[in-house]
Coordinates of C-alpha atoms and ligand atoms in Angstrom, one line a residue:
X259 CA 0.0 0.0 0.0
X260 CA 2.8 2.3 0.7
X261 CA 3.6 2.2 -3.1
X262 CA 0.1 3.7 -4.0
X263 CA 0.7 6.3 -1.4
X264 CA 4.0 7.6 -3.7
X265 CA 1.9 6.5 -7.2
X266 CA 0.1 9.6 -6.1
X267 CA 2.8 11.7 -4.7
X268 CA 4.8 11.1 -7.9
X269 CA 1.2 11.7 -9.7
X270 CA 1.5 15.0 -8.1
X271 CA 4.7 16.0 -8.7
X272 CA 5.1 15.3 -12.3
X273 CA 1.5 17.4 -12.5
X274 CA 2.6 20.1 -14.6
X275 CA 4.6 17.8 -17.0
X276 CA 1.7 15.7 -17.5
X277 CA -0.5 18.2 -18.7
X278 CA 1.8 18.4 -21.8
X279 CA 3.2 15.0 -22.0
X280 CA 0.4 11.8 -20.8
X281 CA 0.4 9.7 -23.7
X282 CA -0.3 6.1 -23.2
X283 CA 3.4 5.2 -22.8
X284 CA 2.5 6.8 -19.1
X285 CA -0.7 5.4 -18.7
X286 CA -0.5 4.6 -14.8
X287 CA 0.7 7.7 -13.7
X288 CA -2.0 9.2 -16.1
X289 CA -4.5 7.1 -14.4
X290 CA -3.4 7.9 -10.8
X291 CA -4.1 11.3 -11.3
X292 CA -8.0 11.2 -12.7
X293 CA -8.3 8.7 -10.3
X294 CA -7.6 11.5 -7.3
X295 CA -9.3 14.1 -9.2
X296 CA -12.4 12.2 -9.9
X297 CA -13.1 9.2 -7.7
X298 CA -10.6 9.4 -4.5
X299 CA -13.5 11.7 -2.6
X300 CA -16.0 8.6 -2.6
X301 CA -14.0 5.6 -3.1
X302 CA -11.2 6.7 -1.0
X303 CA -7.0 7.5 -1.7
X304 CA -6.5 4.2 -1.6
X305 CA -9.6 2.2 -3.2
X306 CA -10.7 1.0 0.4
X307 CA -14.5 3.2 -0.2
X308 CA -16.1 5.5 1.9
X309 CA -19.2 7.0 0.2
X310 CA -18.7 4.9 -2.5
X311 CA -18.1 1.0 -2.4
X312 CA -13.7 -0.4 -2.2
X313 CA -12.5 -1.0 -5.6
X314 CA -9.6 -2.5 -4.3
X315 CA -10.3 -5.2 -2.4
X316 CA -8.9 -8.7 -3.5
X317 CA -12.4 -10.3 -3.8
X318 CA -13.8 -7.0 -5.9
X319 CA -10.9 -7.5 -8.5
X320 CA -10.9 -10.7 -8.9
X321 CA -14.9 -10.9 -9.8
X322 CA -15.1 -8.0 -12.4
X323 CA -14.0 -7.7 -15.9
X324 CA -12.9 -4.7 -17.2
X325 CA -15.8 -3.9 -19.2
X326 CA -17.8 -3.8 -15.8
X327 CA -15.6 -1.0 -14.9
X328 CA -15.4 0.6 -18.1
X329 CA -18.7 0.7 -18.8
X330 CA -19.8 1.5 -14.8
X331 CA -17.6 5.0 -15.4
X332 CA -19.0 6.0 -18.7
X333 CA -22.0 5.2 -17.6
X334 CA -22.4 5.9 -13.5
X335 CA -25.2 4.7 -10.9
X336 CA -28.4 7.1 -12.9
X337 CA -30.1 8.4 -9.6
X338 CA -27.4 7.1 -7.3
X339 CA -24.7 8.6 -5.8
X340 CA -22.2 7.2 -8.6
X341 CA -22.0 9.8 -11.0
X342 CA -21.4 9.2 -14.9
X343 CA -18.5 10.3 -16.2
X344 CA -19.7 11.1 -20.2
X345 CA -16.9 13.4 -21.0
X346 CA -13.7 11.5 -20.2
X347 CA -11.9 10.2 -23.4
X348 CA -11.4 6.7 -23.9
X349 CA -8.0 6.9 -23.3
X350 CA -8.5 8.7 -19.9
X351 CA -10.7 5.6 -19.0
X352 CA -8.8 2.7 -20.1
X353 CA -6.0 4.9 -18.0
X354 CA -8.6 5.0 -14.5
X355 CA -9.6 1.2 -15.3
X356 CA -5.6 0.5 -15.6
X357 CA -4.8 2.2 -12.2
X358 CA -7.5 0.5 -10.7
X359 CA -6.4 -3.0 -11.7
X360 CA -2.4 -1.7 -10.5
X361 CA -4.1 -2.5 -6.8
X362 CA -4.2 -6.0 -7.9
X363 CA -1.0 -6.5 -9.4
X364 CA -2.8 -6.7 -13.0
X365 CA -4.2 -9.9 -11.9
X366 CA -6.1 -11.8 -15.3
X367 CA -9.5 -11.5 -14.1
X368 CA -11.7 -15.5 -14.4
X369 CA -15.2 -14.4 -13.8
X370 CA -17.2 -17.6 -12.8
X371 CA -18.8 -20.1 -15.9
X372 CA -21.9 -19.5 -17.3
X373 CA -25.2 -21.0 -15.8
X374 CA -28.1 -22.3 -17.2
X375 CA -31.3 -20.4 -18.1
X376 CA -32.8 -19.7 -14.9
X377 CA -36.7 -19.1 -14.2
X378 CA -37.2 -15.4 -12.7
X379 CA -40.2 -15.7 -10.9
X380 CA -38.7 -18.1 -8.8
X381 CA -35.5 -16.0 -8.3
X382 CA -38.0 -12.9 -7.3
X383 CA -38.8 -15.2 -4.3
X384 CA -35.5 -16.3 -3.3
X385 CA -34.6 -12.7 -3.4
X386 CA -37.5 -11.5 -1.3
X387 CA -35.8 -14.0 0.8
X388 CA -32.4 -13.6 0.8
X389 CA -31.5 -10.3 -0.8
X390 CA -34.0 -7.5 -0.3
X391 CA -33.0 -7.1 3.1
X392 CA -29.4 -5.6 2.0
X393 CA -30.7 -4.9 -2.2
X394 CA -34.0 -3.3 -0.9
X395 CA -37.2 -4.4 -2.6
X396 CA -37.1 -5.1 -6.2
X397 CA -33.3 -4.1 -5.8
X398 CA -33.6 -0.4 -5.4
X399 CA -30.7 -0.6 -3.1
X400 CA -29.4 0.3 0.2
X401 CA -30.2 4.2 1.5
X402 CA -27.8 6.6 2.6
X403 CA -24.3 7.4 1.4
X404 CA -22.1 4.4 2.8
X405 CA -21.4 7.0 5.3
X406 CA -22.4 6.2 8.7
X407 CA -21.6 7.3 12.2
X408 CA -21.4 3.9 13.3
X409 CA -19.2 2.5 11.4
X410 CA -15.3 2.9 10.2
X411 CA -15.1 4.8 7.0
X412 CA -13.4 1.9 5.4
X413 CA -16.0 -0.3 5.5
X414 CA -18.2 -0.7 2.4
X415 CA -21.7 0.2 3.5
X416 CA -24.4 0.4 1.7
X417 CA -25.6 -2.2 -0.8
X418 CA -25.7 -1.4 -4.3
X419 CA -28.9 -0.7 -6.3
X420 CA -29.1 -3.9 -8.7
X421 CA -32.3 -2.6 -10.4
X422 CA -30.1 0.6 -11.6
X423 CA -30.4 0.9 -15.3
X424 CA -26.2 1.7 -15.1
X425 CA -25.6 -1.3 -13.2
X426 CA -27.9 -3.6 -15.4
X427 CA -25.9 -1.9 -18.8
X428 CA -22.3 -2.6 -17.3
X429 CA -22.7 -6.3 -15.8
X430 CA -23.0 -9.4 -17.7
X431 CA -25.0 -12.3 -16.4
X432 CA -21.5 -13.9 -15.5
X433 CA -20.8 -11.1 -13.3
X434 CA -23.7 -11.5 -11.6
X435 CA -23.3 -15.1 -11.0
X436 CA -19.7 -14.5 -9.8
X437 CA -20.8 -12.1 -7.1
X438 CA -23.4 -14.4 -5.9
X439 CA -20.7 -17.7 -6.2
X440 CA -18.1 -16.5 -4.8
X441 CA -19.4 -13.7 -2.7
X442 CA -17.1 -10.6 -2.0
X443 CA -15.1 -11.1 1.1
X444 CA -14.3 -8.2 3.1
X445 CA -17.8 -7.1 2.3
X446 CA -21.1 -8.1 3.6
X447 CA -21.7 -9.6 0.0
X448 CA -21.6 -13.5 1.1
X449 CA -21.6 -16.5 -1.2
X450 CA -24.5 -17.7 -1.8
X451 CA -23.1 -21.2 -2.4
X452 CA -21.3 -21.0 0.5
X453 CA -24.5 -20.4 2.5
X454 CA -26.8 -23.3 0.4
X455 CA -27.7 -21.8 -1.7
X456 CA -28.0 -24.3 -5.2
X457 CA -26.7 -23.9 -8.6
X458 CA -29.7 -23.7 -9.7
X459 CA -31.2 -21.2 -7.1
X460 CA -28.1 -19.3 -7.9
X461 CA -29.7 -19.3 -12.0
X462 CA -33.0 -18.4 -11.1
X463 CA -31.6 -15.5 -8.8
X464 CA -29.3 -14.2 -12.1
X465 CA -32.6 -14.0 -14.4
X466 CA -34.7 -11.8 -11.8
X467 CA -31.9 -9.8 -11.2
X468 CA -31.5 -9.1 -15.3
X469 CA -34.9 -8.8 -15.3
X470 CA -35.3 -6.0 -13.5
X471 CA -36.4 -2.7 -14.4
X472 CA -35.9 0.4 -13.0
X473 CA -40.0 0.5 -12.1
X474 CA -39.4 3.3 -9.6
X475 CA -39.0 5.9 -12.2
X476 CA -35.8 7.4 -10.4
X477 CA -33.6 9.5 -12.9
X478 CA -30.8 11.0 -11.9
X479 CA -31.1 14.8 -11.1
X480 CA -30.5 16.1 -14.7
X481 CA -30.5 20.0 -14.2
X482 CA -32.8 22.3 -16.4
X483 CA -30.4 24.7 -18.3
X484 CA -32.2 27.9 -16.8
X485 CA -31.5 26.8 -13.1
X486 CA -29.3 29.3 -11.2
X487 CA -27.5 28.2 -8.4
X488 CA -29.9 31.1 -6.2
X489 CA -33.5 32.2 -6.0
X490 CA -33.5 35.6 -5.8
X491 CA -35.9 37.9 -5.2
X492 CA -36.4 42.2 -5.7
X493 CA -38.4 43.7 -2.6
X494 CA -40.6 46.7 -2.9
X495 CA -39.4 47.7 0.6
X496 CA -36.3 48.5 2.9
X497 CA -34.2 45.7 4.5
X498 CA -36.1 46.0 8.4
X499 CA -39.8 46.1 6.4
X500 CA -38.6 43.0 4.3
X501 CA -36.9 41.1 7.5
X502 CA -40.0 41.4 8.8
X503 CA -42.1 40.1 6.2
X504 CA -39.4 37.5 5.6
X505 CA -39.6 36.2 9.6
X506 CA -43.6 36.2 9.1
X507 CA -43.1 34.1 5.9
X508 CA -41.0 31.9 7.5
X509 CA -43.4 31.0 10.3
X510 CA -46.3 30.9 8.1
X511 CA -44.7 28.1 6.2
X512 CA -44.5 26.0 9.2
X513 CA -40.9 26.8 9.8
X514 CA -38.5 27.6 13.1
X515 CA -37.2 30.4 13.6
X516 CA -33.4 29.8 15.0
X517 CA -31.9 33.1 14.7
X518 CA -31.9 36.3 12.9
X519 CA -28.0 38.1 12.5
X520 CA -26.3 40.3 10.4
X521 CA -23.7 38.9 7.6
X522 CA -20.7 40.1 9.2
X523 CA -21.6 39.6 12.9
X524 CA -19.4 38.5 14.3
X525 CA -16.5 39.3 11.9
X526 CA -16.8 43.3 12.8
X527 CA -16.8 44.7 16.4
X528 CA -20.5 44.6 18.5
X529 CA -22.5 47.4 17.1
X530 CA -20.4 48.8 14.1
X531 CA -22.3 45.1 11.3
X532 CA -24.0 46.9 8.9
X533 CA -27.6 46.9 8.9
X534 CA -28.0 46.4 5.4
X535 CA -27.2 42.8 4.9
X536 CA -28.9 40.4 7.0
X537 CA -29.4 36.6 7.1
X538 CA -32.5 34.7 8.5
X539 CA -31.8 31.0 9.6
X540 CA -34.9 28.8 10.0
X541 CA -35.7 25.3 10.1
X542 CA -38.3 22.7 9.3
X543 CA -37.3 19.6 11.8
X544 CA -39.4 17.0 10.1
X545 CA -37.7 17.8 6.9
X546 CA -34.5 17.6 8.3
X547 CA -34.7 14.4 10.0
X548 CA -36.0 12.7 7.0
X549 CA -33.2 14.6 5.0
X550 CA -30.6 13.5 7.0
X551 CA -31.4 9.9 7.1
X552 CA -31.1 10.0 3.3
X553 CA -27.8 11.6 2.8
X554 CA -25.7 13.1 6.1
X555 CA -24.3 15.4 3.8
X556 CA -27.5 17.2 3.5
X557 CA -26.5 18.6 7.0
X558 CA -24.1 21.1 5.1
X559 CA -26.9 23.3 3.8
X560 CA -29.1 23.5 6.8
X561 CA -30.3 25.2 8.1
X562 CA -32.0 26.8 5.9
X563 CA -30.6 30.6 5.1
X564 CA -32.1 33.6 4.0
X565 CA -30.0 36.5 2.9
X566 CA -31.6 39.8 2.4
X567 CA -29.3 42.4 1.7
X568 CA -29.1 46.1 -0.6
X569 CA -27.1 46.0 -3.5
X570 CA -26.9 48.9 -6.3
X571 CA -29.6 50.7 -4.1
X572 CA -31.7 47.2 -4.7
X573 CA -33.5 45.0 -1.8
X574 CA -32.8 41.1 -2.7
X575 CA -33.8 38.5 -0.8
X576 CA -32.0 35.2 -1.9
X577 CA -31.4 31.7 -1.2
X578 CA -29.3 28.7 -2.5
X579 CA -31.2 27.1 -5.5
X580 CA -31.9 23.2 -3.7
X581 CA -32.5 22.1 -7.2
X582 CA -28.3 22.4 -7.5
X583 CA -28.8 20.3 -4.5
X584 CA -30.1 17.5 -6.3
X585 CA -27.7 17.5 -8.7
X586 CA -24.9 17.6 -6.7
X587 CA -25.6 14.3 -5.0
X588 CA -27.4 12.8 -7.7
X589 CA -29.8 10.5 -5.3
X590 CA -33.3 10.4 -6.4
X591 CA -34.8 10.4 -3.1
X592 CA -33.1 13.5 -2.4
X593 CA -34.6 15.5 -5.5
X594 CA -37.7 14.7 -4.5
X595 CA -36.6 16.4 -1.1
X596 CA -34.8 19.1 -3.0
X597 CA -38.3 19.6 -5.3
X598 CA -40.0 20.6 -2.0
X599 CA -37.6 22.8 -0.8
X600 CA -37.2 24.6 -3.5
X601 CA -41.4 25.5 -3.2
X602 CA -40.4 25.9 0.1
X603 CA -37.6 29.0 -0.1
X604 CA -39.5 30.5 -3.5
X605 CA -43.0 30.6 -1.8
X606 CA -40.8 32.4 1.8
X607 CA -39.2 34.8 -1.3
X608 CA -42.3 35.5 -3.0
X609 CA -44.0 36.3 -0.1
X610 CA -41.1 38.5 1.3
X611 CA -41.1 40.2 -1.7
X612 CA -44.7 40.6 -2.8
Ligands
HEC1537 C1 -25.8 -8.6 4.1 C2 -26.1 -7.7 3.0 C3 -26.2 -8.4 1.6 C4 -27.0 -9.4 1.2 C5 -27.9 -10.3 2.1 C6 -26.8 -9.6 -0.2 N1 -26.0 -8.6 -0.7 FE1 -25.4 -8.4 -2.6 N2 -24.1 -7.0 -2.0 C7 -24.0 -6.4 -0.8 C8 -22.9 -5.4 -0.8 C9 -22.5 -4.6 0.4 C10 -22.4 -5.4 -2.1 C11 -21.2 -4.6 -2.6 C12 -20.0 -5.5 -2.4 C13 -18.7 -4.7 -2.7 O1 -18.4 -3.7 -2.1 O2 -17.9 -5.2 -3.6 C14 -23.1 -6.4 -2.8 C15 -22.9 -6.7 -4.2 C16 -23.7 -7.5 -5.0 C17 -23.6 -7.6 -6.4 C18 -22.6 -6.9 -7.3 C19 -23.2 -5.5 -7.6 C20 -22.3 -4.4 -7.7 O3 -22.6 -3.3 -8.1 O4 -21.1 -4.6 -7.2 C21 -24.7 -8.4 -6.8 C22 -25.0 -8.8 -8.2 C23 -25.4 -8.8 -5.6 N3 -24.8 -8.2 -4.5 C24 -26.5 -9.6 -5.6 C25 -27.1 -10.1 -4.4 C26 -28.1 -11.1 -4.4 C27 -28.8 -11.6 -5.7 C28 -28.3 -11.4 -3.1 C29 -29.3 -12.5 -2.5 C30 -29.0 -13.8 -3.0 C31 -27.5 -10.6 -2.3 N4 -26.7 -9.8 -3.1 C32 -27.5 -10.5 -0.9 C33 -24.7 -6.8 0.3 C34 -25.6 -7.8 0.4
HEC1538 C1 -19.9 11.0 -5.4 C2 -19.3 9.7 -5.0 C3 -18.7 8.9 -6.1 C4 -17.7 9.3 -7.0 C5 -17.1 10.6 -7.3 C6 -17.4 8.1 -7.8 N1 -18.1 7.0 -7.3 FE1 -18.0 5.1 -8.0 N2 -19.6 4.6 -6.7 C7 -20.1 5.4 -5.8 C8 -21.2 4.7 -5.1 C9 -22.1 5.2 -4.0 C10 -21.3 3.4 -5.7 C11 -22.3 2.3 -5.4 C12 -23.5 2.4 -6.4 C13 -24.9 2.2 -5.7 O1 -25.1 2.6 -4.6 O2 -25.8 1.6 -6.4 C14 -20.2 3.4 -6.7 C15 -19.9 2.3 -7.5 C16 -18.8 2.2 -8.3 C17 -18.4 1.0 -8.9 C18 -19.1 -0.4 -8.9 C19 -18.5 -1.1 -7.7 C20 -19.0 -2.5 -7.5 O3 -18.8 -3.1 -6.4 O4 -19.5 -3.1 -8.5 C21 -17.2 1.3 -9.6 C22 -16.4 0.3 -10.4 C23 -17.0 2.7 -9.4 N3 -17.9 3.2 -8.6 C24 -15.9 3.3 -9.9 C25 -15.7 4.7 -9.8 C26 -14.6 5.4 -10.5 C27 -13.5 4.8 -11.3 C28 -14.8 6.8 -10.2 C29 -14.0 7.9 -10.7 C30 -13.9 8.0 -12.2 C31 -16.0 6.9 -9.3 N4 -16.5 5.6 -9.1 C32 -16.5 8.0 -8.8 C33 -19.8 6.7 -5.5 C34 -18.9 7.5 -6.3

């Protein structure tokens, strides 16, 4: 592991170089540095996962092909946390798939031998029985973001979704018998075999699982072109008349009221803030909870804020747009969440502003 540590040290320092010179004669140094800048944040520095699942665990290797990985870049998780990555050359992801496979030594991958046709209604009941507790029904997967107080952030979390239309495009039947034969040790992915699964159980299994369809009408968070990163609104009135219709709109919409301060309190002596530029934090606790259980990161952005503030002799009243939310985590139940905030903050703005 220590070598990995200097792959990306040397990634690093050869930086600037690289920018002129990666060709595929340097295609592992190449790789090491997409891989920081693009998938170290979930799947952590060293492939051991985090937010996303490890990629470089022995038993992960050893049962996917490099198609699997190809295609699950190109194409991500649609309306899971896994982005897509539709803009990186070929080259640049032959290059991630190469540095991926350098944690295995370059290992020839033997995924396991085909099975036999297998009948999918019967698999749906062996996997109401056996998988949905991890899959989720109908293989929507596991919630959340891997990321859990409870556990080390090395440990692989959260179940994949198996009914994703990105997961069912990258993985061949084989693959999904090989996760199921052999398991994925280090991971609560078990064999099945192993645990009595029969061969045939293990067929029947394979053909619900290819037979699934994404029936829950997730999509990923795909942004409309005229969404700003703020709401903003232009009010008829002076900063204390619109605070105070802001703080009434607030508590109208069924919303806390934490605190009301000035932007640079805090930052300037007692007394001197100016008066002119003033935030409004409030909450909606329900919402939270529910947000939170989702996707922990959600905590970043609340509570909610208001800002109302003069600018070129103009009142606005403004927000962050939760629609750039949504996109940012790409996880369908959190657009939903993001959706209703949004009517949320523009109903508070349009009544602060009306
Ligand atoms: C105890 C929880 C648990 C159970 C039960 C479980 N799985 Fe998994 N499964 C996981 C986890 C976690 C992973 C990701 C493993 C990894 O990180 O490599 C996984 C991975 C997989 C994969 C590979 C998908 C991918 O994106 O990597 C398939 C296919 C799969 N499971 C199918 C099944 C089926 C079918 C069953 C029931 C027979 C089942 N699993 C039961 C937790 C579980
Ligand atoms: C924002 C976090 C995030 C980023 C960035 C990210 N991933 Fe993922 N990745 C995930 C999550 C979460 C999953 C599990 C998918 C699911 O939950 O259904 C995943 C799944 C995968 C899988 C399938 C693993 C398995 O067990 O079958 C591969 C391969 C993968 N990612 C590779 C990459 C690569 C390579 C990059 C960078 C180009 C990358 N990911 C960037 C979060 C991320």
């Amino acid at each position: 592991m220590k070598t990995c540590g200097f792959f990306t040290l040397a990634a690093f320092a050869l930086w600037p170089w690289l920018a002129v010179a990666a060709s595929p004669n340097h295609p592992a140094v190449d790789g090491a540095r997409l891989y920081v800048r693009y998938c170290a944040a979930c799947h952590g520095d060293r492939g051991l996962g985090g937010i996303g699942l490890p990629l470089s665990l022995p038993s992960f290797q050893a049962s996917v092909d490099d198609t699997y990985l190809r295609k699950t870049i190109r194409l991500g998780r649609p309306g899971r946390i896994m982005p897509a990555f539709p803009r990186l050359r070929d080259n640049q992801i032959d290059a991630l798939v190469r540095y991926i496979r350098h944690w295995s030594g370059n290992q020839p991958v033997k995924l396991a031998a085909a099975g036999k046709p297998g009948n999918a209604a019967r698999g749906a009941r062996l996997f109401t029985g056996h998988c949905a507790i991890c899959h989720g029904k109908n293989g929507i997967g596991g919630t959340g973001t891997g990321v859990t107080l409870s556990r080390p952030r090395n440990q692989p979390i959260m179940a994949p979704a198996l009914n994703n239309p990105g997961f069912l495009a990258s993985a061949s039947d084989r693959l999904v018998r090989t996760a199921l034969v052999r398991g994925r040790t280090g991971t609560p992915m078990r064999s099945f075999l192993k645990q009595g699964l029969s061969e045939r159980d293990i067929d029947d299994l394979v053909a619900y699982v290819r037979g699934l369809q994404d029936t829950s009408a997730l999509t990923s968070a795909a942004l409309p072109q005229n969404e700003g990163p703020d709401i903003v609104g232009v009010s008829p009135d002076g900063v204390a008349a619109t605070v105070a219709r802001l703080k009434e709109a607030v508590e109208a919409a069924n919303m806390r009221l934490i605190r009301v301060q000035y932007l640079d309190q805090g930052f300037v002596p007692a007394g001197t803030e100016n008066r002119q530029q003033v935030i409004v934090y409030s909450c909606d606790f329900g919402f939270l909870n529910t947000a939170l259980q989702i996707d922990p990161r959600v905590g970043l952005f609340l509570p909610c804020r208001v800002t109302v503030l003069q600018h070129h002799g103009k009142v606005l009243v403004m927000s962050v747009n939760p629609k750039r939310l949504g996109a940012l985590f790409n996880n369908a139940a959190l657009n939903h969440l993001c959706n209703q905030m949004y009517r949320t903050y523009r109903n508070i703005i349009g009544e602060a502003t009306f």
